[in-house]
mmCIF file of C-alpha atoms and ligand atoms in Angstrom:
data_model
loop_
_atom_site.group_PDB
_atom_site.id
_atom_site.type_symbol
_atom_site.label_atom_id
_atom_site.label_comp_id
_atom_site.label_asym_id
_atom_site.label_seq_id
_atom_site.Cartn_x
_atom_site.Cartn_y
_atom_site.Cartn_z
ATOM 1 C CA MET X 87 8.742 -103.032 2.743
ATOM 2 C CA LEU X 88 8.405 -99.124 3.495
ATOM 3 C CA THR X 89 10.364 -97.903 7.273
ATOM 4 C CA GLY X 90 10.953 -95.497 8.763
ATOM 5 C CA CYS X 91 8.789 -92.003 8.371
ATOM 6 C CA GLN X 92 8.625 -89.756 5.317
ATOM 7 C CA HIS X 93 7.134 -85.778 5.270
ATOM 8 C CA GLY X 94 3.676 -85.768 4.553
ATOM 9 C CA ARG X 95 1.868 -82.442 2.940
ATOM 10 C CA ASN X 96 2.201 -80.558 5.513
ATOM 11 C CA GLY X 97 5.368 -80.972 6.855
ATOM 12 C CA ARG X 98 4.151 -83.189 9.460
ATOM 13 C CA PHE X 99 5.894 -86.707 9.248
ATOM 14 C CA LEU X 100 3.565 -90.017 8.575
ATOM 15 C CA TYR X 101 4.482 -92.578 10.013
ATOM 16 C CA LEU X 102 5.145 -95.806 8.411
ATOM 17 C CA ALA X 103 5.028 -98.804 9.539
ATOM 18 C CA PRO X 104 8.695 -100.588 10.922
ATOM 19 C CA ASP X 105 9.855 -103.099 9.313
ATOM 20 C CA MET X 106 9.320 -106.144 11.052
ATOM 21 C CA ASN X 107 12.370 -108.207 9.865
ATOM 22 C CA LYS X 108 14.783 -106.040 11.503
ATOM 23 C CA GLU X 109 15.348 -106.745 15.400
ATOM 24 C CA ILE X 110 14.385 -104.556 17.981
ATOM 25 C CA VAL X 111 16.934 -102.136 19.700
ATOM 26 C CA VAL X 112 15.837 -99.448 22.766
ATOM 27 C CA SER X 113 18.041 -97.234 24.647
ATOM 28 C CA GLY X 114 17.626 -94.670 27.155
ATOM 29 C CA ILE X 115 19.603 -91.939 28.517
ATOM 30 C CA ARG X 116 18.763 -89.686 31.360
ATOM 31 C CA SER X 117 17.779 -85.952 31.375
ATOM 32 C CA THR X 118 19.661 -84.878 34.205
ATOM 33 C CA GLY X 119 22.146 -82.611 32.696
ATOM 34 C CA PHE X 120 24.807 -82.548 30.104
ATOM 35 C CA LEU X 121 25.954 -85.700 28.056
ATOM 36 C CA HIS X 122 29.630 -86.173 28.342
ATOM 37 C CA LEU X 123 32.110 -88.700 26.671
ATOM 38 C CA GLY X 124 30.668 -91.507 28.794
ATOM 39 C CA ASN X 125 27.174 -91.014 27.585
ATOM 40 C CA TYR X 126 29.136 -90.291 23.531
ATOM 41 C CA PHE X 127 31.752 -93.773 23.293
ATOM 42 C CA GLY X 128 29.240 -96.063 25.756
ATOM 43 C CA ALA X 129 25.870 -95.567 24.161
ATOM 44 C CA ILE X 130 25.486 -92.920 21.401
ATOM 45 C CA HIS X 131 28.250 -93.917 19.043
ATOM 46 C CA ASN X 132 26.617 -97.469 19.130
ATOM 47 C CA TYR X 133 23.123 -95.212 17.916
ATOM 48 C CA VAL X 134 24.593 -93.893 15.320
ATOM 49 C CA LYS X 135 25.698 -97.474 14.213
ATOM 50 C CA MET X 136 22.441 -99.271 15.016
ATOM 51 C CA GLN X 137 20.138 -97.338 13.412
ATOM 52 C CA GLN X 138 20.222 -98.381 9.764
ATOM 53 C CA ASP X 139 20.496 -102.247 9.984
ATOM 54 C CA TYR X 140 18.230 -102.146 13.539
ATOM 55 C CA ASN X 141 14.562 -100.823 14.006
ATOM 56 C CA CYS X 142 15.389 -98.709 16.959
ATOM 57 C CA TYR X 143 13.836 -96.702 19.883
ATOM 58 C CA PHE X 144 16.072 -94.447 21.836
ATOM 59 C CA PHE X 145 14.405 -91.938 24.340
ATOM 60 C CA VAL X 146 15.330 -89.417 27.369
ATOM 61 C CA ALA X 147 14.846 -91.328 30.265
ATOM 62 C CA ASP X 148 12.564 -88.676 32.308
ATOM 63 C CA TYR X 149 11.100 -90.262 34.198
ATOM 64 C CA HIS X 150 14.038 -91.691 35.151
ATOM 65 C CA SER X 151 15.110 -88.449 36.557
ATOM 66 C CA LEU X 152 12.515 -87.480 38.641
ATOM 67 C CA THR X 153 14.433 -89.865 41.538
ATOM 68 C CA THR X 154 16.500 -86.719 42.597
ATOM 69 C CA HIS X 155 13.832 -83.765 42.317
ATOM 70 C CA PRO X 156 15.358 -81.880 39.685
ATOM 71 C CA ASP X 157 13.689 -78.013 39.261
ATOM 72 C CA PRO X 158 10.579 -78.348 37.381
ATOM 73 C CA LYS X 159 11.543 -75.621 35.119
ATOM 74 C CA ASP X 160 14.798 -77.422 34.132
ATOM 75 C CA LEU X 161 12.867 -80.020 32.993
ATOM 76 C CA LYS X 162 12.209 -79.139 29.815
ATOM 77 C CA GLU X 163 15.407 -77.888 28.557
ATOM 78 C CA ASN X 164 17.200 -80.672 30.094
ATOM 79 C CA VAL X 165 15.146 -82.961 27.448
ATOM 80 C CA TYR X 166 15.556 -80.766 24.644
ATOM 81 C CA ARG X 167 19.073 -80.619 25.187
ATOM 82 C CA VAL X 168 19.853 -84.364 25.210
ATOM 83 C CA VAL X 169 17.913 -84.304 22.512
ATOM 84 C CA ALA X 170 19.369 -81.850 20.472
ATOM 85 C CA GLU X 171 22.698 -83.613 21.518
ATOM 86 C CA ASN X 172 21.630 -87.067 20.305
ATOM 87 C CA ILE X 173 20.572 -85.413 16.734
ATOM 88 C CA ALA X 174 23.359 -83.748 16.266
ATOM 89 C CA SER X 175 26.203 -86.634 17.130
ATOM 90 C CA GLY X 176 24.265 -88.468 14.654
ATOM 91 C CA ILE X 177 20.692 -90.048 14.896
ATOM 92 C CA ASP X 178 18.833 -89.710 12.599
ATOM 93 C CA PRO X 179 14.519 -89.088 13.609
ATOM 94 C CA GLU X 180 13.760 -90.342 10.277
ATOM 95 C CA LYS X 181 15.228 -93.914 10.765
ATOM 96 C CA ALA X 182 14.973 -93.943 14.790
ATOM 97 C CA ALA X 183 12.240 -93.333 16.828
ATOM 98 C CA LEU X 184 13.565 -90.943 19.311
ATOM 99 C CA TYR X 185 11.168 -89.902 21.948
ATOM 100 C CA ALA X 186 10.541 -88.805 25.280
ATOM 101 C CA GLN X 187 9.844 -91.500 28.227
ATOM 102 C CA SER X 188 6.558 -89.919 29.744
ATOM 103 C CA ASP X 189 4.899 -88.981 26.205
ATOM 104 C CA VAL X 190 4.799 -93.324 26.399
ATOM 105 C CA PRO X 191 1.928 -93.777 29.119
ATOM 106 C CA GLU X 192 2.360 -98.105 28.172
ATOM 107 C CA ILE X 193 5.768 -97.773 29.745
ATOM 108 C CA PRO X 194 4.459 -97.516 33.402
ATOM 109 C CA GLU X 195 1.804 -99.256 33.130
ATOM 110 C CA LEU X 196 3.561 -102.469 32.118
ATOM 111 C CA TYR X 197 6.343 -100.259 35.446
ATOM 112 C CA LEU X 198 3.491 -101.628 37.376
ATOM 113 C CA ILE X 199 3.060 -105.084 36.060
ATOM 114 C CA LEU X 200 6.300 -105.774 36.477
ATOM 115 C CA ASN X 201 6.353 -104.237 39.799
ATOM 116 C CA MET X 202 4.610 -107.910 40.954
ATOM 117 C CA LEU X 203 6.820 -109.379 39.637
ATOM 118 C CA ALA X 204 10.179 -107.986 40.482
ATOM 119 C CA TYR X 205 11.222 -108.299 44.827
ATOM 120 C CA LYS X 206 12.434 -106.349 47.746
ATOM 121 C CA GLY X 207 15.673 -107.701 48.380
ATOM 122 C CA GLU X 208 16.289 -108.474 45.480
ATOM 123 C CA LEU X 209 16.266 -104.766 44.384
ATOM 124 C CA GLU X 210 18.208 -104.036 47.651
ATOM 125 C CA LYS X 211 20.939 -106.226 46.591
ATOM 126 C CA VAL X 212 21.149 -103.800 43.052
ATOM 127 C CA PRO X 213 25.126 -101.827 43.676
ATOM 128 C CA THR X 214 23.196 -99.243 41.749
ATOM 129 C CA PHE X 215 20.423 -98.482 44.137
ATOM 130 C CA LYS X 216 23.247 -99.416 47.240
ATOM 131 C CA ASP X 217 25.789 -96.212 46.064
ATOM 132 C CA LYS X 218 22.521 -93.932 45.720
ATOM 133 C CA VAL X 219 21.641 -94.785 50.004
ATOM 134 C CA ARG X 220 25.243 -94.105 51.026
ATOM 135 C CA LEU X 221 25.285 -90.872 48.861
ATOM 136 C CA SER X 222 21.665 -89.515 49.951
ATOM 137 C CA PRO X 223 20.223 -91.291 52.515
ATOM 138 C CA ASN X 224 18.224 -88.729 52.847
ATOM 139 C CA ASN X 225 16.034 -89.386 49.392
ATOM 140 C CA VAL X 226 15.586 -93.659 49.257
ATOM 141 C CA ASN X 227 12.296 -93.612 47.522
ATOM 142 C CA ALA X 228 10.955 -96.613 46.367
ATOM 143 C CA GLY X 229 11.167 -95.218 42.680
ATOM 144 C CA LEU X 230 15.143 -95.388 43.068
ATOM 145 C CA LEU X 231 14.682 -98.732 44.707
ATOM 146 C CA THR X 232 12.245 -100.113 41.238
ATOM 147 C CA TYR X 233 14.940 -98.386 39.030
ATOM 148 C CA PRO X 234 15.549 -101.524 37.136
ATOM 149 C CA VAL X 235 12.116 -102.436 37.416
ATOM 150 C CA LEU X 236 11.190 -99.069 34.844
ATOM 151 C CA MET X 237 14.248 -99.783 33.080
ATOM 152 C CA ALA X 238 13.057 -103.352 31.936
ATOM 153 C CA ALA X 239 9.813 -102.330 30.919
ATOM 154 C CA ASP X 240 11.389 -99.353 29.107
ATOM 155 C CA ILE X 241 13.248 -102.317 27.362
ATOM 156 C CA LEU X 242 10.125 -105.003 27.507
ATOM 157 C CA ILE X 243 7.587 -102.424 26.068
ATOM 158 C CA HIS X 244 9.067 -103.058 22.669
ATOM 159 C CA ARG X 245 9.989 -106.389 23.005
ATOM 160 C CA ALA X 246 13.848 -105.556 22.361
ATOM 161 C CA VAL X 247 16.567 -108.112 21.762
ATOM 162 C CA LYS X 248 19.480 -105.689 21.328
ATOM 163 C CA VAL X 249 19.848 -102.351 24.197
ATOM 164 C CA PRO X 250 23.234 -100.552 24.168
ATOM 165 C CA VAL X 251 24.205 -99.846 27.135
ATOM 166 C CA GLY X 252 28.025 -98.622 28.497
ATOM 167 C CA LYS X 253 29.225 -101.242 31.219
ATOM 168 C CA ASP X 254 27.388 -99.362 34.477
ATOM 169 C CA GLN X 255 24.305 -100.577 33.201
ATOM 170 C CA GLU X 256 24.467 -104.425 32.767
ATOM 171 C CA GLN X 257 23.915 -105.639 35.864
ATOM 172 C CA HIS X 258 19.857 -103.570 34.961
ATOM 173 C CA LEU X 259 20.076 -105.344 32.522
ATOM 174 C CA GLU X 260 20.703 -109.038 34.049
ATOM 175 C CA MET X 261 17.519 -107.964 35.666
ATOM 176 C CA ALA X 262 15.138 -106.869 33.122
ATOM 177 C CA ARG X 263 16.051 -110.969 31.638
ATOM 178 C CA ASN X 264 14.938 -112.246 35.181
ATOM 179 C CA PHE X 265 11.746 -109.825 34.866
ATOM 180 C CA ALA X 266 10.580 -110.838 31.359
ATOM 181 C CA VAL X 267 11.731 -114.366 32.108
ATOM 182 C CA ARG X 268 10.235 -114.445 35.363
ATOM 183 C CA PHE X 269 6.582 -113.463 33.492
ATOM 184 C CA ASN X 270 7.043 -115.581 30.607
ATOM 185 C CA SER X 271 6.789 -118.763 33.535
ATOM 186 C CA ARG X 272 4.053 -117.248 34.880
ATOM 187 C CA TYR X 273 1.783 -116.435 32.080
ATOM 188 C CA GLY X 274 2.742 -117.938 28.839
ATOM 189 C CA ASP X 275 5.778 -117.175 26.278
ATOM 190 C CA PHE X 276 5.712 -113.028 25.519
ATOM 191 C CA PHE X 277 8.731 -111.069 26.033
ATOM 192 C CA PRO X 278 12.329 -112.094 24.681
ATOM 193 C CA GLU X 279 15.108 -111.405 27.445
ATOM 194 C CA PRO X 280 17.124 -108.355 26.108
ATOM 195 C CA ASN X 281 20.916 -108.403 25.743
ATOM 196 C CA VAL X 282 23.806 -105.758 26.505
ATOM 197 C CA PHE X 283 24.372 -105.246 22.727
ATOM 198 C CA ARG X 284 28.120 -103.844 22.041
ATOM 199 C CA PHE X 285 30.510 -103.952 18.511
ATOM 200 C CA ASP X 286 33.433 -104.481 20.314
ATOM 201 C CA GLN X 287 34.518 -107.253 22.970
ATOM 202 C CA ASN X 288 33.565 -105.487 25.325
ATOM 203 C CA THR X 289 31.303 -102.591 26.533
ATOM 204 C CA VAL X 290 33.028 -99.092 27.066
ATOM 205 C CA LYS X 291 33.714 -96.844 30.080
ATOM 206 C CA ILE X 292 34.597 -94.504 29.928
ATOM 207 C CA MET X 293 36.643 -92.661 33.337
ATOM 208 C CA SER X 294 36.576 -89.547 34.679
ATOM 209 C CA LEU X 295 39.958 -87.759 33.962
ATOM 210 C CA ASP X 296 41.482 -87.309 37.672
ATOM 211 C CA GLY X 297 40.713 -91.243 37.387
ATOM 212 C CA GLU X 298 38.450 -91.803 39.944
ATOM 213 C CA GLY X 299 35.506 -93.329 39.180
ATOM 214 C CA LYS X 300 33.439 -93.324 35.702
ATOM 215 C CA MET X 301 33.340 -89.825 33.751
ATOM 216 C CA SER X 302 29.796 -88.276 35.267
ATOM 217 C CA LYS X 303 27.343 -86.095 34.902
ATOM 218 C CA SER X 304 27.365 -84.926 38.008
ATOM 219 C CA GLU X 305 30.758 -86.101 39.996
ATOM 220 C CA ASN X 306 33.677 -84.308 39.192
ATOM 221 C CA THR X 307 32.428 -81.714 36.391
ATOM 222 C CA ASN X 308 36.004 -80.634 35.535
ATOM 223 C CA ALA X 309 36.841 -84.184 35.041
ATOM 224 C CA THR X 310 34.728 -84.748 32.513
ATOM 225 C CA ILE X 311 34.471 -83.936 29.033
ATOM 226 C CA PHE X 312 30.862 -82.573 28.244
ATOM 227 C CA LEU X 313 29.802 -82.507 24.316
ATOM 228 C CA SER X 314 28.934 -78.658 24.935
ATOM 229 C CA ASP X 315 31.787 -77.838 26.007
ATOM 230 C CA ASP X 316 34.402 -74.559 24.443
ATOM 231 C CA ASP X 317 37.503 -75.230 23.157
ATOM 232 C CA ASP X 318 39.955 -73.996 25.399
ATOM 233 C CA THR X 319 37.017 -75.798 28.096
ATOM 234 C CA ILE X 320 38.224 -79.238 26.211
ATOM 235 C CA ARG X 321 42.577 -78.031 26.371
ATOM 236 C CA LYS X 322 42.058 -77.636 29.869
ATOM 237 C CA LYS X 323 40.709 -80.680 31.538
ATOM 238 C CA ILE X 324 42.638 -83.100 29.200
ATOM 239 C CA MET X 325 45.856 -80.670 29.772
ATOM 240 C CA LYS X 326 44.875 -81.264 33.666
ATOM 241 C CA ALA X 327 43.988 -84.982 33.226
ATOM 242 C CA LYS X 328 45.696 -87.454 36.169
ATOM 243 C CA THR X 329 48.687 -88.897 34.456
ATOM 244 C CA ASP X 330 52.424 -89.852 36.478
ATOM 245 C CA SER X 331 56.036 -89.633 35.975
ATOM 246 C CA GLY X 332 55.745 -92.393 33.416
ATOM 247 C CA PRO X 333 57.014 -96.472 33.180
ATOM 248 C CA THR X 334 60.293 -97.301 34.373
ATOM 249 C CA ALA X 335 59.972 -101.242 31.955
ATOM 250 C CA PRO X 336 59.648 -101.661 29.151
ATOM 251 C CA ASP X 337 55.882 -103.109 28.613
ATOM 252 C CA SER X 338 55.131 -102.189 31.945
ATOM 253 C CA GLU X 339 50.980 -102.239 32.663
ATOM 254 C CA MET X 340 49.321 -99.872 31.774
ATOM 255 C CA PRO X 341 47.303 -97.572 35.104
ATOM 256 C CA GLU X 342 43.555 -97.402 34.651
ATOM 257 C CA TYR X 343 43.749 -93.272 33.825
ATOM 258 C CA ILE X 344 46.676 -93.933 31.558
ATOM 259 C CA GLN X 345 44.294 -97.154 29.840
ATOM 260 C CA ASN X 346 41.464 -93.856 30.015
ATOM 261 C CA LEU X 347 43.979 -91.471 27.528
ATOM 262 C CA PHE X 348 44.608 -93.939 25.568
ATOM 263 C CA LEU X 349 41.176 -94.987 24.407
ATOM 264 C CA LEU X 350 40.464 -91.623 24.116
ATOM 265 C CA MET X 351 42.762 -91.131 21.869
ATOM 266 C CA HIS X 352 41.897 -94.674 20.371
ATOM 267 C CA MET X 353 38.422 -93.264 19.679
ATOM 268 C CA VAL X 354 39.547 -89.573 18.490
ATOM 269 C CA SER X 355 42.606 -89.894 16.971
ATOM 270 C CA LYS X 356 44.429 -90.846 13.648
ATOM 271 C CA PRO X 357 45.057 -94.544 14.598
ATOM 272 C CA GLU X 358 49.233 -94.022 13.807
ATOM 273 C CA VAL X 359 49.354 -91.417 16.510
ATOM 274 C CA THR X 360 47.727 -93.373 19.098
ATOM 275 C CA ASP X 361 50.560 -96.190 17.910
ATOM 276 C CA THR X 362 53.732 -93.575 18.129
ATOM 277 C CA PHE X 363 51.887 -92.939 21.709
ATOM 278 C CA ARG X 364 52.192 -96.852 22.675
ATOM 279 C CA SER X 365 55.677 -97.586 21.557
ATOM 280 C CA ALA X 366 56.629 -94.860 23.309
ATOM 281 C CA PHE X 367 55.130 -95.919 26.386
ATOM 282 C CA ASN X 368 56.329 -99.525 26.140
ATOM 283 C CA ASN X 369 59.374 -97.717 25.596
ATOM 284 C CA CYS X 370 59.525 -95.617 28.584
ATOM 285 C CA HIS X 371 60.086 -92.536 26.539
ATOM 286 C CA ILE X 372 56.678 -91.394 26.941
ATOM 287 C CA ARG X 373 56.087 -87.544 27.376
ATOM 288 C CA TYR X 374 52.453 -87.098 29.018
ATOM 289 C CA GLY X 375 52.639 -83.148 27.762
ATOM 290 C CA ASP X 376 52.628 -84.491 24.689
ATOM 291 C CA MET X 377 50.415 -87.183 24.242
ATOM 292 C CA LYS X 378 47.603 -84.573 25.997
ATOM 293 C CA LYS X 379 48.806 -81.415 23.959
ATOM 294 C CA GLN X 380 47.779 -84.182 20.543
ATOM 295 C CA LEU X 381 44.660 -85.702 22.422
ATOM 296 C CA ALA X 382 43.357 -82.183 23.307
ATOM 297 C CA GLU X 383 43.400 -80.872 19.431
ATOM 298 C CA ASP X 384 42.312 -84.373 18.532
ATOM 299 C CA MET X 385 38.927 -83.948 21.000
ATOM 300 C CA VAL X 386 38.919 -80.220 19.996
ATOM 301 C CA ALA X 387 37.966 -81.230 16.468
ATOM 302 C CA PHE X 388 36.043 -83.628 16.922
ATOM 303 C CA VAL X 389 33.288 -82.231 19.957
ATOM 304 C CA LYS X 390 33.038 -78.603 18.080
ATOM 305 C CA PRO X 391 31.359 -80.053 15.312
ATOM 306 C CA ILE X 392 28.493 -82.011 16.924
ATOM 307 C CA ARG X 393 28.506 -79.001 20.036
ATOM 308 C CA GLU X 394 27.721 -76.494 17.326
ATOM 309 C CA LYS X 395 25.291 -78.552 15.632
ATOM 310 C CA ALA X 396 23.402 -78.708 19.045
ATOM 311 C CA ALA X 397 23.404 -75.670 20.286
ATOM 312 C CA GLU X 398 21.988 -74.683 17.017
ATOM 313 C CA LEU X 399 19.153 -77.484 16.338
ATOM 314 C CA GLN X 400 18.642 -76.366 20.163
ATOM 315 C CA LYS X 401 17.070 -73.129 19.433
ATOM 316 C CA ASP X 402 14.452 -74.244 17.591
ATOM 317 C CA GLU X 403 11.970 -75.558 19.762
ATOM 318 C CA ALA X 404 9.406 -76.219 16.837
ATOM 319 C CA GLN X 405 11.674 -78.868 15.695
ATOM 320 C CA ILE X 406 12.717 -80.472 18.896
ATOM 321 C CA LYS X 407 8.570 -80.483 19.709
ATOM 322 C CA ARG X 408 7.815 -82.158 15.853
ATOM 323 C CA ILE X 409 11.127 -84.761 16.088
ATOM 324 C CA LEU X 410 9.345 -85.721 20.277
ATOM 325 C CA ARG X 411 5.842 -85.919 18.572
ATOM 326 C CA ASN X 412 7.025 -87.967 16.495
ATOM 327 C CA GLY X 413 8.764 -90.207 17.736
ATOM 328 C CA ALA X 414 6.662 -90.933 20.256
ATOM 329 C CA GLU X 415 3.496 -91.722 18.111
ATOM 330 C CA LYS X 416 6.143 -94.443 16.610
ATOM 331 C CA ALA X 417 7.420 -95.312 19.988
ATOM 332 C CA ARG X 418 3.264 -95.784 21.062
ATOM 333 C CA ALA X 419 2.309 -97.556 18.026
ATOM 334 C CA SER X 420 4.784 -100.524 19.408
ATOM 335 C CA ALA X 421 4.191 -100.141 23.598
ATOM 336 C CA ALA X 422 -0.462 -99.908 22.132
ATOM 337 C CA GLU X 423 1.187 -103.850 21.149
ATOM 338 C CA THR X 424 2.948 -105.053 23.788
ATOM 339 C CA ILE X 425 0.821 -103.821 26.729
ATOM 340 C CA ALA X 426 -2.394 -105.309 24.783
ATOM 341 C CA GLY X 427 -0.658 -108.653 24.651
ATOM 342 C CA ALA X 428 0.701 -108.893 28.215
ATOM 343 C CA ARG X 429 -3.361 -108.112 29.511
ATOM 344 C CA LYS X 430 -4.774 -110.910 27.878
ATOM 345 C CA LEU X 431 -2.113 -112.602 29.231
ATOM 346 C CA ILE X 432 -2.811 -111.706 33.088
ATOM 347 C CA GLY X 433 -6.389 -112.293 32.403
ATOM 348 C CA ILE X 434 -7.049 -108.346 31.897
ATOM 349 C CA ASN X 435 -9.454 -108.793 29.214
ATOM 350 C CA TYR X 436 -12.966 -107.971 30.497
ATOM 351 C CA TYR X 437 -15.206 -106.804 27.182
HETATM 352 P P1 AMP Q 606 23.342 -91.654 31.990
HETATM 353 O O1 AMP Q 606 23.721 -90.482 31.244
HETATM 354 O O2 AMP Q 606 23.640 -92.372 33.365
HETATM 355 O O3 AMP Q 606 21.634 -92.092 31.806
HETATM 356 O O4 AMP Q 606 23.879 -92.953 30.764
HETATM 357 C C1 AMP Q 606 23.297 -93.040 29.488
HETATM 358 C C2 AMP Q 606 23.821 -93.885 28.360
HETATM 359 O O5 AMP Q 606 25.619 -93.936 28.778
HETATM 360 C C3 AMP Q 606 24.120 -95.397 29.648
HETATM 361 O O6 AMP Q 606 24.160 -96.260 28.588
HETATM 362 C C4 AMP Q 606 25.505 -95.454 30.040
HETATM 363 O O7 AMP Q 606 26.058 -96.716 29.957
HETATM 364 C C5 AMP Q 606 26.422 -94.284 29.358
HETATM 365 N N1 AMP Q 606 27.267 -94.230 29.835
HETATM 366 C C6 AMP Q 606 27.316 -92.945 31.250
HETATM 367 N N2 AMP Q 606 28.398 -92.549 31.326
HETATM 368 C C7 AMP Q 606 29.139 -93.087 31.194
HETATM 369 C C8 AMP Q 606 30.939 -93.662 31.263
HETATM 370 N N3 AMP Q 606 31.487 -93.190 31.636
HETATM 371 N N4 AMP Q 606 31.211 -94.689 30.172
HETATM 372 C C9 AMP Q 606 30.539 -95.145 29.597
HETATM 373 N N5 AMP Q 606 29.503 -95.094 29.099
HETATM 374 C C10 AMP Q 606 28.802 -94.641 30.045
HETATM 375 N N1 LIG Q 607 19.449 -96.754 33.409
HETATM 376 C C1 LIG Q 607 20.111 -95.920 31.958
HETATM 377 C C2 LIG Q 607 21.558 -95.379 32.579
HETATM 378 O O1 LIG Q 607 21.362 -94.633 33.867
HETATM 379 C C3 LIG Q 607 19.376 -95.567 31.532
HETATM 380 C C4 LIG Q 607 18.446 -96.036 30.950
HETATM 381 C C5 LIG Q 607 16.607 -95.446 31.665
HETATM 382 C C6 LIG Q 607 17.661 -97.446 29.787
HETATM 383 N N2 LIG Q 607 16.423 -97.083 30.345
HETATM 384 C C7 LIG Q 607 16.454 -97.308 29.601
HETATM 385 C C8 LIG Q 607 19.025 -97.982 29.239
HETATM 386 C C9 LIG Q 607 16.273 -98.274 28.873
HETATM 387 C C10 LIG Q 607 18.721 -98.509 28.081
HETATM 388 C C11 LIG Q 607 17.351 -99.043 28.130
HETATM 389 O O2 LIG Q 607 22.206 -95.003 32.006
#
């Protein structure tokens, strides 16, 4: 069976039906800023590995970004950057559908339907909601409260079974499963239960280099390595990463911020390099300055090609538009089928 898409005569993509035998995968990234190593290792890195063997839908969650009221003039650039950085990281828009959430109106329609099955009490208990309330008590809008419902709609609209996301999203996934189960028990079996997808035992969490919480787009930007950071910025940020005076007993437990440096090293350096520093840690003669120098150079080599490719692509608006249009076409074909089925089960079936 033909899958994916091919170029037509006028250079436009021709959409061919996705392979029905492949499992469906959905994931999204908010267009709230520059992508960083947490996004890369927590999410995109897995997208790249999945695009060959699964029927993948990857999107820019631009509606989700509206909860914090970004400046309208920034939206387009932010969305384009996320697209460019995903492609530069290895997403092939001919294999995976890559689209903007706002280009698929079936998503807000399903969101509305699922809102009738989501309860205020359970939404108020979500830790990410509680964090937002704490951080911005003057902007506790309904979109923030129903964030997990929109996320469930993003996933269920394609009846996805696998969702590659970082550890911070596990609770949201659990809610998506709850909404699917609730819909099924009320209206009949329709949605499969989506699960977090992981290649390794654990979903990855990259901590901020200052050891305070997770690496994020908006907090502690000096302790976050962005895919757009230049070589010297990467070096500076890594050299400033939190360490301590080192272990005093052999085979000590590693503090979280040291584990994080080893995790990053494991991701970008040669295995023998990581092993050498790990033994030095276990034998109590590790020199964190040397470890950070090595990590900085390996990180520079890792980020540079992604940064350069993304910058080049971002300048090519015509190409980004083509990718988004083509992605939306693929996503809408799948979404329309789901919405038609859901409406029928609910009883919205008048003609
Ligand atoms: P966001 O930037 O919050 O829209 O996140 C997009 C994707 O990146 C989600 O799958 C998150 O789980 C993942 N992600 C964001 N920050 C981190 C982090 N520090 N460590 C691991 N994964 C992350
Ligand atoms: N909530 C996710 C985050 O903040 C982004 C997201 C929105 C998402 N919709 C999704 C991830 C659907 C996976 C599937 O990281």
